[in-house]
Amino acid sequence: IPWRSSRFDPEALTQHWATQERPENVLAQYREKAGERTLAFCCSQVHADYMKAFFYSNGYGTAAVHSGPTSDLRAASLQKLADGDIDIIFSVDMFNEGLDLPNVDTVMMLRPTESRLLWLQQFGRGLRKAEEKDHLTVIDYIGNHRAFLVKPQALLQAMMNVEVTSAAMREAISQVQNGTADLPPGCEITYELEAIEVLSKLTEPTGQLERLVAFYNDFEDRHGARPRAAETFHEGYSLRGARTDAGSWLRFVSRMGGLSDSAAKLVNDPRIGAFLAYLETTQMTKSYKMLTLLATLNSDALPGEISIEHLLNMFCRLAGRSAQFRADVSVPLDDVDRVRRLLEEHPINAWVGGRGMGGENYFTYEESVFRCLLDVPSEQRRDFQELVREIVDWRLAEYLDRAQRKTEEDRIVCKVSHTDGRPILFLPDRLRHPHVPEGWQTINVDDERFEANFVKIAVNVMRKEGAEDNRLPEVLHTWFGPDAGLPGTTFHVCFEPAGSGYVLRPLSSGRGGGSQELASWKRYSRQDIPPLFGLEFTQGAWNQGVVRKGDHTFLFVTLNKGSMSQEHQYSHRFLSPTEFQWQSQNSTRQDSRAGERLSKHDEQGIHTHLFVRQTKMAGSKAAPFIYCSELGFERWEGEKPITIWWQLREPVPESLWQELSVPGSP
C-alpha cells in the first residue's frame, strides 16, 4: 500500500507539548486529510486524554487508551473503531506493535521520537491490507524539528538501504529529486517543495557535537547500551566534537552518563585521564604503535610489565591478522631479530619517550622488559583495560579505514592474460588510471619480496631482488592453476599500495578451499560476487537489482517474480542465446547519469555484467545467480522505465536454455 504523504506544514508543532497548546492545528489537518478510522500516537496519558476531550467537543467519536486509570478499555475501543462507532483512538505506547486492525486508514503522529524503530512500528499499524483500502494516510505533526529526519531516514533506509548519516540522506534526497533513486518495484517517493527545503536544511552539516549527541542518544535508545568509539566511527560520526566539548571521547561519554562510577573516576583522574586522552590523539603513521599496546593488553600486562620475548610473540600474532599490518611491519614476521629491532627502535622507543603523549613518561624499557608506570588500583584494573581497549580498537579501525580508502584510490586491478603461452598481467588504461607507475617497483607476495616491471600496457616480469628468473608465471600458476591467462578465463589480480611498494594478491583463486574464479555460466551466491572483482560485500550495497561500482555495473535479474503482480514485474527475458531484454526501474530516464552509464558504457570504459536466476529462492535459501558474461548495448526505447536490448558477449549454452527460458537459435 503506498504511503500518501500529507502536505508538510512549516508551522506544524515542534515542541514536545506543542500539540496540546495548539490542538486546532491537529484538528484542521485531521479534517482535511483523515479517512474513517484513525489511530493517533500521543506523548503522555494527559496528552491523550486532552486530545480525546478536544476532538469529542468538536463532534468526533473518540477514545484514549493508555496504562493510566483514566484509560478507555483497550479491546472495546478497538472494536468500536473497527465497527465505525468511533472515529479515532488516541494511544500512548499501547499499539506500537502486535495490533491487527486492517481497517485503520489514517495514522496520526502527535509525539516526537528519535527512534527509527519505534516510528516504523507505529507507522506499520496502518499498513495492514483491507478491502476498499488502497492507501494509508500518515499525518505527522512533528515538523520543523530534527526529529522529522527519523521518518525519511526510516523509509529511505527500508527502500534504498540509505545509511543513517546526513551526507547519505542528502545524496538520497538528490537521487529522489533527479529520478535516479534505485527503488523496489512499484514504489515511488514524492516530497513537496516545502518538505524538500526543510529536509535539505535539516541534513545540512551542523556542529559535530550536535550530531554526535543525537547519534549517541539514538544508539542508546535502540540498543539499550551506549555506543563504543569504534561503533561511532563506523557509523560515520567524527569523535572530534567530543574532544572539542569535553576534552576526550571518554570524558564526553562520562558526561553523557555512559560510564560506571569506577570507570568515570579513572577518566577524571589527572594522570590516568590524561593518558587516556593522549591515546586518542597520539600520532599514528603506522599501526605498530597501537599494536604494541594491544599486545600488552592481550597479555594482561597493562598496567604491569611484559618481557620483549612475550611482547614480540603476541605482536607478531596481531600483525599477521591484516595485510596492512604486515605491510607496516616491513620485515618478515618470522625474522625474530629484525622484528625485535623494529619494535625497539620505533613503537617502544616512542612510548618510552612520551612521543605524542605531551612529553609525559608513562612507560619504561629496561633489561628487555616493557613496563607501564601508571598506578591503577587493583579494583579498577578491569575498567582501565576496557577503556584502553576501546580507544585502541577505535584508533586501529580509523587507521585501517584511512589506509583502505587510500588503497582503493590507488589500487591497480589487472586482468591475467598471456603471451607466448606464459601468463602476464594487462594494466588498466593509464589515461583513466594515471596513478599506475612505470618501471621497476617493489612487490610483496605472500610475505616474499619481489620487483616487477611496469611497462606501457602490462607487467610481464617479476623477479626476486638481484635475480634474473621471471617468477610471475610461477606465482600466477600457483594461484590460478595451469589455465592462468588462457582464452576464456577471467582471472584478475590487484596491486595494492603498501609502504614504498605494492602488495600483489589474487582477486579470484583456483586453489580450492571454497574459493572461486569468475567464469561465464557458473553459479555464484550474491555475497561471493564482489570479491571476484576485488570489491567488498555489504548487504545494503549489493542487495539491489543494479549495482554500480567504479568501472563495473552489475545487473542482477530474477526471471520469475512469482506471485508479484504483473505491473510490478520488470520485463527481463532472453530473446535468443545472444540477446537479452532488460527493463530499468520506473524512475530511470535516458538522459540521466544512470541512463548514460548504461548506453555509453563502452566509451566510458565501464564493464556491464549480467547475473540471472530463474527464481528468488531455492528451497529455504536464496537461489544463486548464473553469470552470463559481459554485455554490449544494442538499443533502447521508452522512459521511466527504459527497455534495453543487450548483446551477450558469450552465447547461452544449450544446457541452460530450458532453465533460463531461452528461445532456440534463429
PDB file of N, CA and C in Angstrom, residues 91-148:
ATOM      1  N   SER A  91      -3.651   7.028  21.623  1.00  0.00           N
ATOM      2  CA  SER A  91      -2.994   5.995  22.425  1.00  0.00           C
ATOM      3  C   SER A  91      -1.615   6.457  22.877  1.00  0.00           C
ATOM      4  N   VAL A  92      -1.134   5.813  23.924  1.00  0.00           N
ATOM      5  CA  VAL A  92       0.206   6.091  24.446  1.00  0.00           C
ATOM      6  C   VAL A  92       0.913   4.754  24.664  1.00  0.00           C
ATOM      7  N   ASP A  93       1.824   4.405  23.744  1.00  0.00           N
ATOM      8  CA  ASP A  93       2.670   3.217  23.879  1.00  0.00           C
ATOM      9  C   ASP A  93       1.872   1.929  24.085  1.00  0.00           C
ATOM     10  N   MET A  94       0.669   1.848  23.541  1.00  0.00           N
ATOM     11  CA  MET A  94      -0.140   0.641  23.681  1.00  0.00           C
ATOM     12  C   MET A  94      -0.227  -0.152  22.385  1.00  0.00           C
ATOM     13  N   PHE A  95      -0.072   0.512  21.252  1.00  0.00           N
ATOM     14  CA  PHE A  95      -0.286  -0.143  19.966  1.00  0.00           C
ATOM     15  C   PHE A  95       0.941  -0.036  19.070  1.00  0.00           C
ATOM     16  N   ASN A  96       2.135   0.020  19.663  1.00  0.00           N
ATOM     17  CA  ASN A  96       3.352   0.147  18.857  1.00  0.00           C
ATOM     18  C   ASN A  96       3.606  -1.096  18.026  1.00  0.00           C
ATOM     19  N   GLU A  97       3.149  -2.245  18.476  1.00  0.00           N
ATOM     20  CA  GLU A  97       3.326  -3.478  17.715  1.00  0.00           C
ATOM     21  C   GLU A  97       2.261  -4.477  18.138  1.00  0.00           C
ATOM     22  N   GLY A  98       2.041  -5.479  17.278  1.00  0.00           N
ATOM     23  CA  GLY A  98       1.121  -6.557  17.619  1.00  0.00           C
ATOM     24  C   GLY A  98      -0.345  -6.263  17.383  1.00  0.00           C
ATOM     25  N   LEU A  99      -0.694  -5.069  16.905  1.00  0.00           N
ATOM     26  CA  LEU A  99      -2.095  -4.726  16.673  1.00  0.00           C
ATOM     27  C   LEU A  99      -2.527  -5.181  15.281  1.00  0.00           C
ATOM     28  N   ASP A 100      -3.640  -5.906  15.204  1.00  0.00           N
ATOM     29  CA  ASP A 100      -4.170  -6.347  13.913  1.00  0.00           C
ATOM     30  C   ASP A 100      -5.511  -5.658  13.692  1.00  0.00           C
ATOM     31  N   LEU A 101      -5.465  -4.489  13.046  1.00  0.00           N
ATOM     32  CA  LEU A 101      -6.669  -3.726  12.771  1.00  0.00           C
ATOM     33  C   LEU A 101      -6.592  -3.235  11.328  1.00  0.00           C
ATOM     34  N   PRO A 102      -6.900  -4.093  10.360  1.00  0.00           N
ATOM     35  CA  PRO A 102      -6.678  -3.774   8.943  1.00  0.00           C
ATOM     36  C   PRO A 102      -7.397  -2.518   8.470  1.00  0.00           C
ATOM     37  N   ASN A 103      -8.554  -2.180   9.076  1.00  0.00           N
ATOM     38  CA  ASN A 103      -9.349  -1.068   8.569  1.00  0.00           C
ATOM     39  C   ASN A 103      -8.816   0.299   8.974  1.00  0.00           C
ATOM     40  N   VAL A 104      -7.775   0.363   9.792  1.00  0.00           N
ATOM     41  CA  VAL A 104      -7.169   1.661  10.099  1.00  0.00           C
ATOM     42  C   VAL A 104      -6.620   2.257   8.810  1.00  0.00           C
ATOM     43  N   ASP A 105      -7.119   3.431   8.431  1.00  0.00           N
ATOM     44  CA  ASP A 105      -6.671   4.047   7.190  1.00  0.00           C
ATOM     45  C   ASP A 105      -5.936   5.368   7.407  1.00  0.00           C
ATOM     46  N   THR A 106      -5.793   5.785   8.674  1.00  0.00           N
ATOM     47  CA  THR A 106      -5.074   7.021   8.988  1.00  0.00           C
ATOM     48  C   THR A 106      -4.267   6.823  10.268  1.00  0.00           C
ATOM     49  N   VAL A 107      -3.026   7.248  10.236  1.00  0.00           N
ATOM     50  CA  VAL A 107      -2.174   7.246  11.426  1.00  0.00           C
ATOM     51  C   VAL A 107      -1.746   8.680  11.687  1.00  0.00           C
ATOM     52  N   MET A 108      -1.938   9.136  12.920  1.00  0.00           N
ATOM     53  CA  MET A 108      -1.533  10.487  13.304  1.00  0.00           C
ATOM     54  C   MET A 108      -0.371  10.400  14.289  1.00  0.00           C
ATOM     55  N   MET A 109       0.716  11.092  13.988  1.00  0.00           N
ATOM     56  CA  MET A 109       1.891  11.130  14.852  1.00  0.00           C
ATOM     57  C   MET A 109       1.868  12.433  15.653  1.00  0.00           C
ATOM     58  N   LEU A 110       1.566  12.337  16.947  1.00  0.00           N
ATOM     59  CA  LEU A 110       1.471  13.519  17.793  1.00  0.00           C
ATOM     60  C   LEU A 110       2.619  13.587  18.796  1.00  0.00           C
ATOM     61  N   ARG A 111       3.652  12.794  18.580  1.00  0.00           N
ATOM     62  CA  ARG A 111       4.781  12.788  19.517  1.00  0.00           C
ATOM     63  C   ARG A 111       6.076  12.697  18.733  1.00  0.00           C
ATOM     64  N   PRO A 112       7.104  13.438  19.154  1.00  0.00           N
ATOM     65  CA  PRO A 112       8.409  13.310  18.501  1.00  0.00           C
ATOM     66  C   PRO A 112       9.128  12.071  19.013  1.00  0.00           C
ATOM     67  N   THR A 113       9.971  11.498  18.177  1.00  0.00           N
ATOM     68  CA  THR A 113      10.812  10.382  18.609  1.00  0.00           C
ATOM     69  C   THR A 113      12.100  10.397  17.820  1.00  0.00           C
ATOM     70  N   GLU A 114      13.194  10.051  18.474  1.00  0.00           N
ATOM     71  CA  GLU A 114      14.476   9.915  17.797  1.00  0.00           C
ATOM     72  C   GLU A 114      14.736   8.468  17.388  1.00  0.00           C
ATOM     73  N   SER A 115      13.756   7.587  17.650  1.00  0.00           N
ATOM     74  CA  SER A 115      13.939   6.161  17.361  1.00  0.00           C
ATOM     75  C   SER A 115      13.273   5.799  16.037  1.00  0.00           C
ATOM     76  N   ARG A 116      14.067   5.399  15.057  1.00  0.00           N
ATOM     77  CA  ARG A 116      13.508   4.962  13.779  1.00  0.00           C
ATOM     78  C   ARG A 116      12.693   3.686  13.952  1.00  0.00           C
ATOM     79  N   LEU A 117      13.153   2.791  14.844  1.00  0.00           N
ATOM     80  CA  LEU A 117      12.438   1.539  15.066  1.00  0.00           C
ATOM     81  C   LEU A 117      11.044   1.809  15.614  1.00  0.00           C
ATOM     82  N   LEU A 118      10.951   2.672  16.623  1.00  0.00           N
ATOM     83  CA  LEU A 118       9.652   2.981  17.211  1.00  0.00           C
ATOM     84  C   LEU A 118       8.739   3.641  16.178  1.00  0.00           C
ATOM     85  N   TRP A 119       9.279   4.569  15.402  1.00  0.00           N
ATOM     86  CA  TRP A 119       8.453   5.256  14.403  1.00  0.00           C
ATOM     87  C   TRP A 119       7.936   4.270  13.354  1.00  0.00           C
ATOM     88  N   LEU A 120       8.805   3.347  12.912  1.00  0.00           N
ATOM     89  CA  LEU A 120       8.370   2.364  11.919  1.00  0.00           C
ATOM     90  C   LEU A 120       7.301   1.437  12.489  1.00  0.00           C
ATOM     91  N   GLN A 121       7.437   1.076  13.777  1.00  0.00           N
ATOM     92  CA  GLN A 121       6.424   0.223  14.390  1.00  0.00           C
ATOM     93  C   GLN A 121       5.070   0.932  14.408  1.00  0.00           C
ATOM     94  N   GLN A 122       5.061   2.204  14.785  1.00  0.00           N
ATOM     95  CA  GLN A 122       3.810   2.957  14.811  1.00  0.00           C
ATOM     96  C   GLN A 122       3.262   3.148  13.392  1.00  0.00           C
ATOM     97  N   PHE A 123       4.130   3.496  12.493  1.00  0.00           N
ATOM     98  CA  PHE A 123       3.763   3.659  11.077  1.00  0.00           C
ATOM     99  C   PHE A 123       3.117   2.384  10.541  1.00  0.00           C
ATOM    100  N   GLY A 124       3.680   1.237  10.937  1.00  0.00           N
ATOM    101  CA  GLY A 124       3.211  -0.044  10.407  1.00  0.00           C
ATOM    102  C   GLY A 124       1.841  -0.464  10.882  1.00  0.00           C
ATOM    103  N   ARG A 125       1.314   0.212  11.940  1.00  0.00           N
ATOM    104  CA  ARG A 125      -0.019  -0.180  12.419  1.00  0.00           C
ATOM    105  C   ARG A 125      -1.090   0.051  11.357  1.00  0.00           C
ATOM    106  N   GLY A 126      -0.813   0.932  10.405  1.00  0.00           N
ATOM    107  CA  GLY A 126      -1.811   1.193   9.374  1.00  0.00           C
ATOM    108  C   GLY A 126      -1.556   0.496   8.067  1.00  0.00           C
ATOM    109  N   LEU A 127      -0.539  -0.341   7.993  1.00  0.00           N
ATOM    110  CA  LEU A 127      -0.148  -0.944   6.717  1.00  0.00           C
ATOM    111  C   LEU A 127      -0.788  -2.313   6.451  1.00  0.00           C
ATOM    112  N   ARG A 128      -1.724  -2.719   7.304  1.00  0.00           N
ATOM    113  CA  ARG A 128      -2.445  -3.956   7.005  1.00  0.00           C
ATOM    114  C   ARG A 128      -3.408  -3.693   5.847  1.00  0.00           C
ATOM    115  N   LYS A 129      -3.524  -4.663   4.947  1.00  0.00           N
ATOM    116  CA  LYS A 129      -4.405  -4.511   3.786  1.00  0.00           C
ATOM    117  C   LYS A 129      -5.845  -4.838   4.154  1.00  0.00           C
ATOM    118  N   ALA A 130      -6.747  -4.192   3.463  1.00  0.00           N
ATOM    119  CA  ALA A 130      -8.174  -4.454   3.665  1.00  0.00           C
ATOM    120  C   ALA A 130      -8.915  -4.075   2.389  1.00  0.00           C
ATOM    121  N   GLU A 131     -10.093  -4.672   2.201  1.00  0.00           N
ATOM    122  CA  GLU A 131     -10.902  -4.332   1.030  1.00  0.00           C
ATOM    123  C   GLU A 131     -11.277  -2.857   1.073  1.00  0.00           C
ATOM    124  N   GLU A 132     -11.327  -2.249  -0.107  1.00  0.00           N
ATOM    125  CA  GLU A 132     -11.678  -0.846  -0.273  1.00  0.00           C
ATOM    126  C   GLU A 132     -10.709   0.091   0.455  1.00  0.00           C
ATOM    127  N   LYS A 133      -9.512  -0.391   0.739  1.00  0.00           N
ATOM    128  CA  LYS A 133      -8.460   0.450   1.339  1.00  0.00           C
ATOM    129  C   LYS A 133      -7.256   0.375   0.418  1.00  0.00           C
ATOM    130  N   ASP A 134      -7.023   1.453  -0.317  1.00  0.00           N
ATOM    131  CA  ASP A 134      -5.948   1.414  -1.304  1.00  0.00           C
ATOM    132  C   ASP A 134      -4.741   2.251  -0.896  1.00  0.00           C
ATOM    133  N   HIS A 135      -4.819   2.942   0.232  1.00  0.00           N
ATOM    134  CA  HIS A 135      -3.666   3.706   0.693  1.00  0.00           C
ATOM    135  C   HIS A 135      -3.795   3.963   2.192  1.00  0.00           C
ATOM    136  N   LEU A 136      -2.700   4.351   2.780  1.00  0.00           N
ATOM    137  CA  LEU A 136      -2.662   4.769   4.176  1.00  0.00           C
ATOM    138  C   LEU A 136      -2.274   6.234   4.217  1.00  0.00           C
ATOM    139  N   THR A 137      -3.026   7.047   4.968  1.00  0.00           N
ATOM    140  CA  THR A 137      -2.674   8.453   5.168  1.00  0.00           C
ATOM    141  C   THR A 137      -1.932   8.586   6.493  1.00  0.00           C
ATOM    142  N   VAL A 138      -0.775   9.189   6.453  1.00  0.00           N
ATOM    143  CA  VAL A 138       0.009   9.443   7.659  1.00  0.00           C
ATOM    144  C   VAL A 138       0.109  10.947   7.847  1.00  0.00           C
ATOM    145  N   ILE A 139      -0.404  11.449   8.952  1.00  0.00           N
ATOM    146  CA  ILE A 139      -0.342  12.882   9.261  1.00  0.00           C
ATOM    147  C   ILE A 139       0.639  13.050  10.414  1.00  0.00           C
ATOM    148  N   ASP A 140       1.745  13.692  10.131  1.00  0.00           N
ATOM    149  CA  ASP A 140       2.813  13.828  11.112  1.00  0.00           C
ATOM    150  C   ASP A 140       2.911  15.291  11.528  1.00  0.00           C
ATOM    151  N   TYR A 141       2.662  15.564  12.793  1.00  0.00           N
ATOM    152  CA  TYR A 141       2.614  16.945  13.270  1.00  0.00           C
ATOM    153  C   TYR A 141       3.948  17.425  13.825  1.00  0.00           C
ATOM    154  N   ILE A 142       4.924  16.551  13.871  1.00  0.00           N
ATOM    155  CA  ILE A 142       6.237  16.956  14.373  1.00  0.00           C
ATOM    156  C   ILE A 142       7.038  17.405  13.175  1.00  0.00           C
ATOM    157  N   GLY A 143       7.029  18.704  12.916  1.00  0.00           N
ATOM    158  CA  GLY A 143       7.502  19.193  11.638  1.00  0.00           C
ATOM    159  C   GLY A 143       8.912  19.711  11.631  1.00  0.00           C
ATOM    160  N   ASN A 144       9.074  21.025  11.758  1.00  0.00           N
ATOM    161  CA  ASN A 144      10.363  21.674  11.556  1.00  0.00           C
ATOM    162  C   ASN A 144      11.256  21.430  12.765  1.00  0.00           C
ATOM    163  N   HIS A 145      11.703  20.218  12.904  1.00  0.00           N
ATOM    164  CA  HIS A 145      12.405  19.747  14.093  1.00  0.00           C
ATOM    165  C   HIS A 145      13.331  18.629  13.636  1.00  0.00           C
ATOM    166  N   ARG A 146      14.464  18.462  14.284  1.00  0.00           N
ATOM    167  CA  ARG A 146      15.410  17.452  13.810  1.00  0.00           C
ATOM    168  C   ARG A 146      14.820  16.040  13.888  1.00  0.00           C
ATOM    169  N   ALA A 147      13.838  15.846  14.776  1.00  0.00           N
ATOM    170  CA  ALA A 147      13.198  14.530  14.849  1.00  0.00           C
ATOM    171  C   ALA A 147      12.470  14.180  13.564  1.00  0.00           C
ATOM    172  N   PHE A 148      12.126  15.196  12.757  1.00  0.00           N
ATOM    173  CA  PHE A 148      11.471  14.935  11.474  1.00  0.00           C
ATOM    174  C   PHE A 148      12.321  14.041  10.588  1.00  0.00           C
TER     175      PHE A 148
END
